[in-house]
Amino acid sequence: MFIQTEATPNPATLKFLPGRVVLAEATFEARDAEAAARSPLAQRLFDVPGVTGVYFGHDFISVTKAEGGDGWPQVKPAVLGAIMEHFQSGAPVLAEGTATAEETGEEFYDEADADTVATIKDLLETRVRPAVAGDGGDITFRGYKEGVVYLEMKGACSGCPSSTATLRHGVQNLFRHFLPDVREVQAV
């Protein structure tokens, strides 16, 4: 098994590409060992000293390490080993009955704004999420109220120094172009 790695805009996060589907229809994020208990793969990754977060996309795994701890040259081989051991074991990525982020996320918006929200979700799916997944992260819709779009940053995007710029200059400008009622985009 050959696993490629890619740097992300977040220096604390590396993207691992195992050359196979990780999660076919959803995403999964664990920011601590307790949340990782829902995934045998996440548990293996949290057993690696210095790992503080994992995110599973369709065909990639983003791993975040502790700031100021060991550098990637020390952490990366152990993460590669954990990923390889997991896939060779045949164990599932998620434990039976585990709800994914899409199934558990609460959304809020006024029913009168349903058309605006539908356009926001379409723009996220077709233009924003594919680009952000390329950097090892994800952005999901959480709500819309009084011209403000609330989005959740995940994976490499969570805690990334450039995520504010991504939201303000990229996503916010895109939404404003198509939806003049959108005043602002905020991370939750």
mmCIF file of C-alpha atoms in Angstrom:
data_model
loop_
_atom_site.group_PDB
_atom_site.id
_atom_site.type_symbol
_atom_site.label_atom_id
_atom_site.label_comp_id
_atom_site.label_asym_id
_atom_site.label_seq_id
_atom_site.Cartn_x
_atom_site.Cartn_y
_atom_site.Cartn_z
ATOM 1 C CA MET A 1 0.000 0.000 0.000
ATOM 2 C CA PHE A 2 1.359 3.402 -1.009
ATOM 3 C CA ILE A 3 0.117 6.445 0.902
ATOM 4 C CA GLN A 4 0.813 9.896 -0.505
ATOM 5 C CA THR A 5 1.031 12.967 1.701
ATOM 6 C CA GLU A 6 0.339 16.592 0.906
ATOM 7 C CA ALA A 7 0.973 19.744 2.874
ATOM 8 C CA THR A 8 -2.063 21.877 3.706
ATOM 9 C CA PRO A 9 -2.323 25.627 4.321
ATOM 10 C CA ASN A 10 -2.469 24.718 8.027
ATOM 11 C CA PRO A 11 1.112 23.884 9.085
ATOM 12 C CA ALA A 12 -0.182 21.707 11.943
ATOM 13 C CA THR A 13 -2.143 19.468 9.521
ATOM 14 C CA LEU A 14 -1.006 17.010 6.862
ATOM 15 C CA LYS A 15 -3.250 15.354 4.290
ATOM 16 C CA PHE A 16 -2.798 11.595 3.757
ATOM 17 C CA LEU A 17 -4.065 9.964 0.543
ATOM 18 C CA PRO A 18 -4.274 6.167 0.942
ATOM 19 C CA GLY A 19 -5.236 5.574 -2.699
ATOM 20 C CA ARG A 20 -8.690 4.265 -1.793
ATOM 21 C CA VAL A 21 -12.027 5.532 -0.562
ATOM 22 C CA VAL A 22 -11.920 6.438 3.123
ATOM 23 C CA LEU A 23 -15.594 7.385 3.579
ATOM 24 C CA ALA A 24 -17.865 6.915 0.583
ATOM 25 C CA GLU A 25 -20.810 9.124 1.476
ATOM 26 C CA ALA A 26 -19.985 11.357 4.429
ATOM 27 C CA THR A 27 -17.217 12.879 6.508
ATOM 28 C CA PHE A 28 -16.008 12.281 10.057
ATOM 29 C CA GLU A 29 -14.065 14.494 12.427
ATOM 30 C CA ALA A 30 -12.582 13.783 15.842
ATOM 31 C CA ARG A 31 -10.917 16.578 17.779
ATOM 32 C CA ASP A 32 -10.166 14.472 20.840
ATOM 33 C CA ALA A 33 -9.696 10.855 21.877
ATOM 34 C CA GLU A 34 -13.283 10.620 23.151
ATOM 35 C CA ALA A 35 -14.723 11.483 19.720
ATOM 36 C CA ALA A 36 -12.167 9.134 18.125
ATOM 37 C CA ALA A 37 -13.724 6.210 19.996
ATOM 38 C CA ARG A 38 -16.405 6.121 17.267
ATOM 39 C CA SER A 39 -13.809 5.082 14.682
ATOM 40 C CA PRO A 40 -11.222 2.290 14.849
ATOM 41 C CA LEU A 41 -9.001 4.249 12.441
ATOM 42 C CA ALA A 42 -9.285 7.476 14.452
ATOM 43 C CA GLN A 43 -8.438 5.540 17.623
ATOM 44 C CA ARG A 44 -5.247 4.211 15.996
ATOM 45 C CA LEU A 45 -4.313 7.720 14.916
ATOM 46 C CA PHE A 46 -4.930 9.197 18.371
ATOM 47 C CA ASP A 47 -2.603 6.517 19.784
ATOM 48 C CA VAL A 48 0.221 8.270 17.895
ATOM 49 C CA PRO A 49 1.903 10.724 20.302
ATOM 50 C CA GLY A 50 1.197 14.314 19.283
ATOM 51 C CA VAL A 51 -1.968 13.707 17.222
ATOM 52 C CA THR A 52 -4.712 16.141 18.283
ATOM 53 C CA GLY A 53 -7.272 15.807 15.469
ATOM 54 C CA VAL A 54 -8.346 13.697 12.519
ATOM 55 C CA TYR A 55 -10.732 14.320 9.646
ATOM 56 C CA PHE A 56 -11.871 11.748 7.080
ATOM 57 C CA GLY A 57 -13.013 12.883 3.654
ATOM 58 C CA HIS A 58 -13.988 10.809 0.627
ATOM 59 C CA ASP A 59 -10.460 9.757 -0.300
ATOM 60 C CA PHE A 60 -8.210 11.451 2.244
ATOM 61 C CA ILE A 61 -7.354 11.657 5.925
ATOM 62 C CA SER A 62 -6.248 14.940 7.481
ATOM 63 C CA VAL A 63 -4.224 14.614 10.659
ATOM 64 C CA THR A 64 -3.478 17.526 12.986
ATOM 65 C CA LYS A 65 -0.579 17.449 15.422
ATOM 66 C CA ALA A 66 0.003 19.434 18.584
ATOM 67 C CA GLU A 67 1.534 22.880 18.177
ATOM 68 C CA GLY A 68 5.055 23.050 19.560
ATOM 69 C CA GLY A 69 5.341 19.260 19.948
ATOM 70 C CA ASP A 70 7.358 16.950 17.741
ATOM 71 C CA GLY A 71 7.588 18.063 14.131
ATOM 72 C CA TRP A 72 6.131 16.222 11.159
ATOM 73 C CA PRO A 73 9.407 14.348 10.504
ATOM 74 C CA GLN A 74 8.862 12.583 13.854
ATOM 75 C CA VAL A 75 5.049 12.194 13.729
ATOM 76 C CA LYS A 76 4.487 11.373 10.039
ATOM 77 C CA PRO A 77 6.058 7.846 10.014
ATOM 78 C CA ALA A 78 3.886 6.739 12.942
ATOM 79 C CA VAL A 79 0.752 8.150 11.270
ATOM 80 C CA LEU A 80 1.616 6.379 8.009
ATOM 81 C CA GLY A 81 2.095 3.139 9.933
ATOM 82 C CA ALA A 82 -1.241 3.508 11.745
ATOM 83 C CA ILE A 83 -3.117 4.145 8.486
ATOM 84 C CA MET A 84 -1.422 1.222 6.737
ATOM 85 C CA GLU A 85 -2.066 -1.175 9.645
ATOM 86 C CA HIS A 86 -5.710 -0.145 9.775
ATOM 87 C CA PHE A 87 -6.448 -0.741 6.094
ATOM 88 C CA GLN A 88 -4.503 -4.013 6.067
ATOM 89 C CA SER A 89 -6.489 -5.249 9.092
ATOM 90 C CA GLY A 90 -9.807 -4.994 7.235
ATOM 91 C CA ALA A 91 -11.424 -3.166 10.172
ATOM 92 C CA PRO A 92 -14.126 -0.619 9.329
ATOM 93 C CA VAL A 93 -13.268 3.096 9.273
ATOM 94 C CA LEU A 94 -16.306 3.891 11.436
ATOM 95 C CA ALA A 95 -17.789 1.769 14.204
ATOM 96 C CA GLU A 96 -21.201 0.238 13.502
ATOM 97 C CA GLY A 97 -24.007 2.768 13.986
ATOM 98 C CA THR A 98 -21.729 5.820 14.079
ATOM 99 C CA ALA A 99 -23.467 9.024 12.978
ATOM 100 C CA THR A 100 -21.443 11.205 10.633
ATOM 101 C CA ALA A 101 -21.145 14.980 10.748
ATOM 102 C CA GLU A 102 -23.820 15.463 8.106
ATOM 103 C CA GLU A 103 -26.308 13.413 10.122
ATOM 104 C CA THR A 104 -25.714 15.204 13.434
ATOM 105 C CA GLY A 105 -25.331 18.844 12.350
ATOM 106 C CA GLU A 106 -28.040 21.212 13.500
ATOM 107 C CA GLU A 107 -29.070 23.849 10.960
ATOM 108 C CA PHE A 108 -30.963 27.035 11.639
ATOM 109 C CA TYR A 109 -32.664 29.506 9.312
ATOM 110 C CA ASP A 110 -36.020 31.168 8.847
ATOM 111 C CA GLU A 111 -38.352 29.290 6.493
ATOM 112 C CA ALA A 112 -38.790 32.543 4.530
ATOM 113 C CA ASP A 113 -35.088 32.294 3.607
ATOM 114 C CA ALA A 114 -35.381 28.751 2.207
ATOM 115 C CA ASP A 115 -34.537 29.815 -1.375
ATOM 116 C CA THR A 116 -31.471 31.760 -0.242
ATOM 117 C CA VAL A 117 -30.321 28.804 1.886
ATOM 118 C CA ALA A 118 -30.795 26.421 -1.056
ATOM 119 C CA THR A 119 -28.552 28.651 -3.199
ATOM 120 C CA ILE A 120 -25.948 28.878 -0.393
ATOM 121 C CA LYS A 121 -25.888 25.085 -0.070
ATOM 122 C CA ASP A 122 -25.600 24.657 -3.845
ATOM 123 C CA LEU A 123 -22.661 27.095 -4.000
ATOM 124 C CA LEU A 124 -20.988 25.277 -1.101
ATOM 125 C CA GLU A 125 -21.386 21.868 -2.760
ATOM 126 C CA THR A 126 -20.358 22.867 -6.274
ATOM 127 C CA ARG A 127 -17.734 25.571 -5.750
ATOM 128 C CA VAL A 128 -16.422 25.736 -2.193
ATOM 129 C CA ARG A 129 -16.240 22.200 -0.758
ATOM 130 C CA PRO A 130 -14.303 20.682 -3.690
ATOM 131 C CA ALA A 131 -11.644 23.389 -3.413
ATOM 132 C CA VAL A 132 -11.396 23.130 0.368
ATOM 133 C CA ALA A 133 -11.222 19.308 0.212
ATOM 134 C CA GLY A 134 -8.149 19.782 -1.963
ATOM 135 C CA ASP A 135 -6.529 21.392 1.075
ATOM 136 C CA GLY A 136 -7.589 18.579 3.418
ATOM 137 C CA GLY A 137 -10.619 20.228 4.976
ATOM 138 C CA ASP A 138 -14.290 20.921 4.657
ATOM 139 C CA ILE A 139 -16.828 23.678 5.186
ATOM 140 C CA THR A 140 -20.436 22.866 6.014
ATOM 141 C CA PHE A 141 -23.541 24.999 6.296
ATOM 142 C CA ARG A 142 -24.857 25.525 9.825
ATOM 143 C CA GLY A 143 -27.225 28.477 9.528
ATOM 144 C CA TYR A 144 -28.404 31.724 8.005
ATOM 145 C CA LYS A 145 -29.882 34.664 9.878
ATOM 146 C CA GLU A 146 -30.272 38.347 8.982
ATOM 147 C CA GLY A 147 -27.795 38.245 6.104
ATOM 148 C CA VAL A 148 -25.132 36.277 7.985
ATOM 149 C CA VAL A 149 -24.115 32.790 6.813
ATOM 150 C CA TYR A 150 -22.753 30.515 9.548
ATOM 151 C CA LEU A 151 -20.337 27.829 8.402
ATOM 152 C CA GLU A 152 -18.400 25.151 10.240
ATOM 153 C CA MET A 153 -14.742 24.640 9.369
ATOM 154 C CA LYS A 154 -13.427 21.068 9.600
ATOM 155 C CA GLY A 155 -10.234 19.124 9.081
ATOM 156 C CA ALA A 156 -7.260 21.184 7.976
ATOM 157 C CA CYS A 157 -9.493 24.274 7.879
ATOM 158 C CA SER A 158 -10.261 24.104 11.586
ATOM 159 C CA GLY A 159 -7.702 26.300 13.294
ATOM 160 C CA CYS A 160 -5.894 27.129 10.058
ATOM 161 C CA PRO A 161 -4.255 30.561 10.073
ATOM 162 C CA SER A 162 -5.581 31.278 6.563
ATOM 163 C CA SER A 163 -9.159 30.090 7.222
ATOM 164 C CA THR A 164 -10.302 33.606 8.115
ATOM 165 C CA ALA A 165 -9.011 34.862 4.775
ATOM 166 C CA THR A 166 -10.684 31.944 2.996
ATOM 167 C CA LEU A 167 -14.017 32.829 4.582
ATOM 168 C CA ARG A 168 -13.794 36.601 4.218
ATOM 169 C CA HIS A 169 -12.228 36.951 0.791
ATOM 170 C CA GLY A 170 -13.219 33.759 -0.949
ATOM 171 C CA VAL A 171 -16.505 32.375 0.341
ATOM 172 C CA GLN A 172 -18.044 35.684 1.429
ATOM 173 C CA ASN A 173 -17.285 37.346 -1.904
ATOM 174 C CA LEU A 174 -18.673 34.351 -3.814
ATOM 175 C CA PHE A 175 -21.915 34.416 -1.827
ATOM 176 C CA ARG A 176 -22.275 38.195 -2.183
ATOM 177 C CA HIS A 177 -21.839 37.905 -5.938
ATOM 178 C CA PHE A 178 -24.729 35.455 -6.272
ATOM 179 C CA LEU A 179 -26.790 36.584 -3.268
ATOM 180 C CA PRO A 180 -26.780 40.327 -2.562
ATOM 181 C CA ASP A 181 -28.690 39.714 0.702
ATOM 182 C CA VAL A 182 -25.618 38.015 2.204
ATOM 183 C CA ARG A 183 -23.731 40.567 4.309
ATOM 184 C CA GLU A 184 -21.211 38.384 6.078
ATOM 185 C CA VAL A 185 -19.871 34.850 6.559
ATOM 186 C CA GLN A 186 -18.883 33.628 10.031
ATOM 187 C CA ALA A 187 -17.290 30.449 11.315
ATOM 188 C CA VAL A 188 -19.017 28.617 14.170
#
